[in-house]
Short mmCIF file of C-alpha atoms and ligand atoms in Angstrom, two decimals:
data_model
loop_
_atom_site.label_atom_id
_atom_site.label_comp_id
_atom_site.label_asym_id
_atom_site.label_seq_id
_atom_site.Cartn_x
_atom_site.Cartn_y
_atom_site.Cartn_z
CA MET A 16 105.92 89.68 66.32
CA SER A 17 107.42 89.97 62.82
CA GLU A 18 110.75 88.09 62.91
CA LEU A 19 110.93 87.88 66.72
CA SER A 20 109.51 84.96 68.69
CA THR A 21 106.96 85.93 71.32
CA THR A 22 108.81 84.03 74.06
CA ILE A 23 112.39 83.11 74.98
CA THR A 24 113.34 79.82 76.60
CA MET A 25 115.37 80.24 79.77
CA SER A 26 118.16 77.88 80.84
CA GLY A 27 115.84 76.10 83.30
CA GLY A 28 113.50 75.22 80.43
CA ALA A 29 110.58 77.62 81.08
CA GLU A 30 109.56 80.25 78.56
CA ILE A 31 109.34 83.95 79.31
CA PRO A 32 107.33 86.40 77.19
CA ARG A 33 109.72 88.71 75.38
CA TYR A 34 107.60 91.72 76.24
CA GLY A 35 105.86 92.70 79.45
CA TYR A 36 104.54 95.32 81.81
CA GLY A 37 106.41 96.99 84.71
CA THR A 38 104.80 98.36 87.87
CA PHE A 39 107.47 100.46 89.65
CA ARG A 40 106.14 103.59 91.41
CA ILE A 41 102.49 102.51 91.31
CA ASP A 42 100.60 101.97 94.57
CA ASP A 43 98.13 99.15 95.22
CA ASP A 44 95.07 100.99 93.88
CA GLY A 45 96.91 102.34 90.87
CA ALA A 46 98.45 98.94 90.19
CA GLN A 47 95.09 97.23 90.15
CA ALA A 48 93.74 99.66 87.53
CA ALA A 49 96.91 99.77 85.43
CA VAL A 50 97.53 96.01 85.42
CA GLU A 51 93.89 95.39 84.49
CA THR A 52 94.37 97.74 81.51
CA ALA A 53 97.67 96.08 80.59
CA LEU A 54 96.19 92.57 80.71
CA ALA A 55 93.16 93.68 78.68
CA THR A 56 95.55 95.22 76.13
CA GLY A 57 97.43 91.95 75.70
CA TYR A 58 100.46 92.05 78.02
CA ARG A 59 100.96 88.72 79.76
CA LEU A 60 104.15 89.35 81.77
CA VAL A 61 103.70 91.47 84.91
CA ASP A 62 106.75 92.63 86.87
CA THR A 63 106.42 93.61 90.52
CA ALA A 64 108.57 93.49 93.67
CA VAL A 65 108.06 93.53 97.40
CA GLY A 66 109.73 96.94 97.36
CA TYR A 67 107.05 98.39 95.07
CA GLN A 68 104.43 97.78 97.77
CA ASN A 69 101.80 96.97 95.16
CA GLU A 70 101.66 93.17 95.14
CA VAL A 71 98.13 93.20 96.60
CA GLY A 72 96.92 95.44 93.76
CA VAL A 73 98.70 93.33 91.15
CA GLY A 74 97.10 90.19 92.61
CA ARG A 75 93.66 91.79 92.52
CA ALA A 76 94.10 92.78 88.88
CA ILE A 77 95.08 89.23 87.94
CA ALA A 78 92.07 87.84 89.80
CA ALA A 79 89.75 90.33 88.07
CA SER A 80 91.20 89.77 84.60
CA GLY A 81 89.31 86.59 83.84
CA LEU A 82 92.60 85.05 82.67
CA GLY A 83 93.81 81.76 84.08
CA ARG A 84 96.88 81.91 86.29
CA GLY A 85 98.74 79.84 83.70
CA GLU A 86 98.15 82.50 81.05
CA ILE A 87 100.09 85.11 83.03
CA PHE A 88 103.82 85.27 83.68
CA LEU A 89 104.28 86.80 87.11
CA THR A 90 107.61 88.13 88.41
CA SER A 91 108.42 89.43 91.87
CA LYS A 92 111.64 90.27 93.69
CA THR A 93 113.05 90.13 97.18
CA TRP A 94 114.90 93.06 98.67
CA ASP A 95 116.11 91.17 101.75
CA HIS A 96 119.07 88.80 101.69
CA GLY A 97 119.93 85.68 103.68
CA TYR A 98 118.55 82.17 103.19
CA ASP A 99 115.69 82.35 105.71
CA GLU A 100 114.80 85.97 104.93
CA VAL A 101 114.46 85.19 101.22
CA ARG A 102 112.26 82.18 101.95
CA ARG A 103 110.07 84.29 104.23
CA ASN A 104 109.87 87.10 101.65
CA LEU A 105 108.79 84.63 99.00
CA ARG A 106 106.03 83.19 101.17
CA GLU A 107 104.76 86.68 101.94
CA SER A 108 104.82 87.74 98.29
CA LEU A 109 102.85 84.65 97.28
CA GLU A 110 100.27 85.49 99.91
CA ARG A 111 99.94 89.15 98.86
CA LEU A 112 99.72 88.19 95.19
CA GLY A 113 97.13 85.49 95.93
CA THR A 114 98.99 82.75 94.09
CA ASP A 115 100.82 79.57 95.00
CA TYR A 116 103.76 80.03 92.64
CA LEU A 117 105.72 82.70 90.82
CA ASP A 118 106.89 82.32 87.27
CA LEU A 119 110.07 84.18 88.11
CA TYR A 120 111.61 85.37 91.36
CA LEU A 121 114.59 87.70 91.47
CA LEU A 122 117.10 88.96 94.00
CA HIS A 123 116.36 92.67 93.50
CA TRP A 124 119.90 94.04 94.11
CA PRO A 125 123.17 92.24 94.88
CA ARG A 126 123.83 94.40 97.97
CA PRO A 127 127.53 93.44 98.13
CA ASP A 128 127.85 95.32 101.43
CA VAL A 129 125.62 92.68 103.04
CA ASP A 130 127.45 89.99 101.07
CA LEU A 131 124.79 87.31 101.39
CA TYR A 132 123.79 87.12 97.75
CA VAL A 133 125.23 83.63 97.18
CA GLU A 134 123.20 82.06 100.01
CA SER A 135 120.18 84.10 98.86
CA TRP A 136 120.71 82.68 95.38
CA GLN A 137 120.80 79.16 96.88
CA ALA A 138 117.42 79.89 98.51
CA LEU A 139 115.99 80.67 95.07
CA LEU A 140 117.44 77.47 93.62
CA ASP A 141 115.79 75.47 96.42
CA ALA A 142 112.46 77.28 95.94
CA ARG A 143 112.67 76.39 92.25
CA SER A 144 113.27 72.71 93.10
CA GLU A 145 110.22 72.79 95.36
CA GLY A 146 108.02 74.35 92.66
CA LEU A 147 107.34 77.60 94.52
CA ILE A 148 108.94 79.44 91.63
CA ARG A 149 109.28 78.23 88.05
CA SER A 150 112.41 80.22 87.24
CA ALA A 151 115.10 81.91 89.30
CA GLY A 152 117.03 85.04 88.50
CA VAL A 153 118.69 88.18 89.76
CA SER A 154 118.56 91.89 89.09
CA ASN A 155 121.21 94.58 88.95
CA PHE A 156 123.98 91.99 89.25
CA LEU A 157 127.40 92.86 87.84
CA ILE A 158 129.58 90.25 86.12
CA ASP A 159 131.51 89.48 89.34
CA HIS A 160 128.27 88.79 91.22
CA LEU A 161 126.96 86.50 88.48
CA ALA A 162 130.25 84.65 88.29
CA ARG A 163 130.31 84.05 92.04
CA CYS A 164 126.75 82.70 92.10
CA GLU A 165 127.60 80.30 89.29
CA SER A 166 130.94 79.13 90.67
CA GLU A 167 129.69 78.66 94.25
CA THR A 168 126.35 76.95 93.50
CA GLY A 169 126.99 75.42 90.08
CA ALA A 170 123.98 77.25 88.62
CA ALA A 171 123.95 80.56 86.79
CA PRO A 172 120.91 82.83 87.22
CA GLU A 173 118.40 82.29 84.42
CA ILE A 174 117.90 86.01 83.95
CA ASN A 175 119.46 89.30 85.03
CA GLN A 176 117.09 92.28 85.04
CA VAL A 177 119.18 95.43 84.62
CA GLU A 178 118.98 99.08 83.63
CA LEU A 179 119.13 98.96 79.85
CA HIS A 180 118.08 101.60 77.33
CA ALA A 181 119.66 103.31 74.35
CA TYR A 182 121.74 105.61 76.57
CA PHE A 183 123.08 102.64 78.57
CA SER A 184 123.01 99.52 76.48
CA GLN A 185 125.44 97.40 78.50
CA PRO A 186 127.30 95.57 75.67
CA GLU A 187 129.87 93.94 77.96
CA LEU A 188 127.29 92.58 80.40
CA ARG A 189 125.11 91.33 77.56
CA ALA A 190 128.05 89.46 76.04
CA TYR A 191 128.70 87.80 79.41
CA HIS A 192 125.01 86.89 79.67
CA ASP A 193 125.12 85.30 76.22
CA GLU A 194 128.19 83.23 77.11
CA HIS A 195 126.59 81.98 80.33
CA GLY A 196 123.02 81.39 79.16
CA VAL A 197 121.60 84.31 81.15
CA ILE A 198 118.64 86.16 79.60
CA THR A 199 118.89 89.97 79.68
CA GLU A 200 115.78 91.80 80.88
CA SER A 201 115.70 95.60 80.50
CA TRP A 202 114.34 97.94 83.12
CA GLY A 203 113.94 101.65 82.42
CA PRO A 204 113.68 100.91 78.70
CA LEU A 205 112.40 104.40 77.90
CA GLY A 206 115.48 106.02 79.47
CA LEU A 207 115.45 107.46 82.96
CA ARG A 208 115.61 111.16 82.09
CA ALA A 209 112.01 111.59 81.06
CA GLY A 210 111.65 112.23 77.37
CA ALA A 211 115.33 112.92 76.59
CA LEU A 212 115.65 109.86 74.41
CA PHE A 213 112.50 110.80 72.51
CA ASP A 214 114.12 114.09 71.44
CA GLU A 215 117.25 112.48 70.03
CA PRO A 216 117.48 113.26 66.29
CA ALA A 217 118.39 109.62 65.53
CA VAL A 218 115.30 108.35 67.34
CA LYS A 219 113.04 110.96 65.77
CA ALA A 220 114.33 110.14 62.28
CA VAL A 221 113.73 106.40 62.71
CA ALA A 222 110.28 107.08 64.20
CA GLU A 223 109.35 109.27 61.26
CA ALA A 224 110.60 106.71 58.73
CA HIS A 225 108.39 104.00 60.26
CA GLY A 226 105.38 106.16 61.15
CA ARG A 227 105.82 105.26 64.85
CA THR A 228 106.35 107.23 68.04
CA PRO A 229 109.84 107.67 69.55
CA ALA A 230 108.74 105.54 72.53
CA GLN A 231 107.75 102.70 70.20
CA VAL A 232 111.08 102.94 68.39
CA VAL A 233 113.26 102.73 71.50
CA LEU A 234 111.18 99.82 72.84
CA ARG A 235 111.43 98.01 69.52
CA TRP A 236 115.22 98.62 69.43
CA ASN A 237 115.47 97.02 72.87
CA LEU A 238 113.47 93.97 71.75
CA GLN A 239 115.46 93.51 68.57
CA ARG A 240 118.69 93.65 70.55
CA GLY A 241 117.48 90.40 72.15
CA ASN A 242 116.27 91.61 75.54
CA VAL A 243 113.07 90.99 77.49
CA VAL A 244 111.51 94.44 77.83
CA ILE A 245 109.07 95.67 80.51
CA PRO A 246 107.93 99.29 80.05
CA LYS A 247 105.72 100.86 82.72
CA SER A 248 102.94 103.38 82.30
CA VAL A 249 99.86 104.24 84.32
CA THR A 250 98.37 106.06 81.33
CA PRO A 251 95.96 103.85 79.34
CA GLU A 252 96.87 105.44 75.97
CA ARG A 253 100.58 104.87 76.63
CA ILE A 254 99.98 101.30 77.83
CA ARG A 255 98.40 100.69 74.43
CA GLU A 256 101.01 102.73 72.51
CA ASN A 257 103.80 100.72 74.14
CA TRP A 258 102.06 97.46 73.24
CA GLU A 259 102.06 98.34 69.55
CA VAL A 260 105.70 97.51 68.96
CA LEU A 261 105.24 93.94 67.90
CA ASP A 262 104.11 94.48 64.30
CA PHE A 263 106.99 96.40 62.74
CA ALA A 264 110.73 95.93 62.49
CA LEU A 265 113.72 98.25 62.53
CA THR A 266 116.43 97.80 59.92
CA GLU A 267 120.04 97.05 60.84
CA ASP A 268 120.88 100.69 60.02
CA ASP A 269 118.12 101.90 62.36
CA LEU A 270 119.44 99.65 65.13
CA LYS A 271 123.00 100.90 64.66
CA ALA A 272 121.88 104.55 64.70
CA ILE A 273 120.26 103.92 68.09
CA ASP A 274 123.22 101.83 69.34
CA ALA A 275 125.35 104.93 68.76
CA LEU A 276 123.48 106.78 71.54
CA ASP A 277 125.12 104.61 74.22
CA THR A 278 126.94 106.81 76.74
CA GLY A 279 128.23 103.94 78.86
CA VAL A 280 126.92 105.85 81.86
CA ARG A 281 124.32 104.43 84.20
CA GLN A 282 121.37 106.75 84.95
CA GLY A 283 119.81 104.74 87.79
CA GLY A 284 121.06 103.15 91.01
CA ASP A 285 124.62 101.82 91.29
CA PRO A 286 124.62 98.09 92.17
CA LEU A 287 127.79 98.55 94.22
CA LYS A 288 126.29 101.29 96.36
CA LEU A 289 122.60 100.51 96.68
CA ASN A 290 121.84 98.80 99.91
P1 LIG B 322 110.20 103.01 81.98
O1 LIG B 322 111.34 103.09 81.04
O2 LIG B 322 109.20 101.96 81.77
O3 LIG B 322 109.52 104.45 81.98
C1 LIG B 322 108.40 104.74 82.75
C2 LIG B 322 108.11 106.24 82.61
O4 LIG B 322 107.89 106.58 81.25
C3 LIG B 322 106.88 106.66 83.36
O5 LIG B 322 107.14 107.96 83.85
C4 LIG B 322 105.80 106.70 82.29
O6 LIG B 322 104.82 107.67 82.61
C5 LIG B 322 106.59 107.11 81.07
N1 LIG B 322 106.06 106.54 79.82
C6 LIG B 322 105.66 105.27 79.61
N2 LIG B 322 105.28 105.09 78.34
C7 LIG B 322 105.44 106.27 77.72
C8 LIG B 322 105.20 106.71 76.41
N3 LIG B 322 104.72 105.89 75.48
N4 LIG B 322 105.47 108.02 76.11
C9 LIG B 322 105.96 108.86 77.04
N5 LIG B 322 106.21 108.50 78.31
C10 LIG B 322 105.94 107.21 78.65
O7 LIG B 322 110.83 102.96 83.46
P2 LIG B 322 110.66 102.07 84.74
O8 LIG B 322 111.69 102.53 85.69
O9 LIG B 322 109.27 102.02 85.23
O10 LIG B 322 111.09 100.59 84.26
C11 LIG B 322 110.17 99.66 83.77
C12 LIG B 322 109.92 98.56 84.79
O11 LIG B 322 111.13 97.90 85.11
C13 LIG B 322 109.44 99.07 86.16
O12 LIG B 322 108.12 99.50 86.16
C14 LIG B 322 109.74 97.88 87.03
O13 LIG B 322 108.78 96.87 86.86
C15 LIG B 322 111.10 97.48 86.47
N6 LIG B 322 112.21 98.13 87.21
C16 LIG B 322 113.10 97.32 87.85
C17 LIG B 322 114.15 97.85 88.54
C18 LIG B 322 115.08 96.93 89.24
O14 LIG B 322 115.90 97.41 90.04
N7 LIG B 322 115.02 95.64 88.98
C19 LIG B 322 114.37 99.31 88.66
C20 LIG B 322 113.40 100.08 87.92
C21 LIG B 322 112.40 99.50 87.22
P3 LIG B 322 103.31 107.33 83.08
O15 LIG B 322 103.35 106.11 83.94
O16 LIG B 322 102.93 108.55 83.82
O17 LIG B 322 102.51 107.14 81.82
#
């Protein structure tokens, strides 16, 4: 991948592919077909969640791929909180996915109204010690939530999967992640208002200069800013288009032109409100 490594080492010692495939808003049947296409294209990280209701389809695609389990990096997430609920969710996800471990398990949202995320985080740490998951992380956590997990359990999450695209590039959160050894993983990397980012003059100019599509440019920007990136598509041509971001590089000027699109405004769910 030109000057970028293909994997990043997390604080627990395991490696995560820098680039992967997301499965939000795909049902079981769709997920089976799309994940099979993604794996055949070359993606090796697959991101699902109990809330996506497609773990059975994802599991079927992995089984049909002909790849060994160890060749695939599989992420799922729990919506529920509480020590026992998280443990139960994990067991059920493993069953639906047809595997005996996950490479990465995440608390999907902090749900501060429920206020059980620290004991839920402890459940992930214990599952990691037992080998049920190789790495433990969170998603949509704000700095306060990350800090509390670390101070109350002594262990910071290995990764925080958050909304991150050129319109919302989260510089403050990323700086905190860097200081605390937390990997940043970007969801919604194409921007949540379909196509808007692709029409930005800055994106179009960079795309033209490199002979790439606007989608490829914003994905490449996200990778070069140091994040793990997991675009989703059910469209085979787009699955392949999105894969072809590993063999070119943006210049520092290109990156800065895209950085300038940051609005500081979240487009997706608010971690303080979503419950
Ligand atoms: P993405 O930024 O990946 O965008 C997906 C949308 O863009 C789909 O409508 C897709 O259409 C379209 N698209 C994909 N590729 C292209 C392309 N090359 N050109 C034009 N349009 C394209 O958004 P997601 O919200 O899906 O985020 C990615 C992944 O992150 C999710 O799938 C999920 O795994 C994860 N996620 C996690 C969340 C969390 O709370 N932790 C929240 C949301 C997502 P089509 O499929 O029709 O081709």
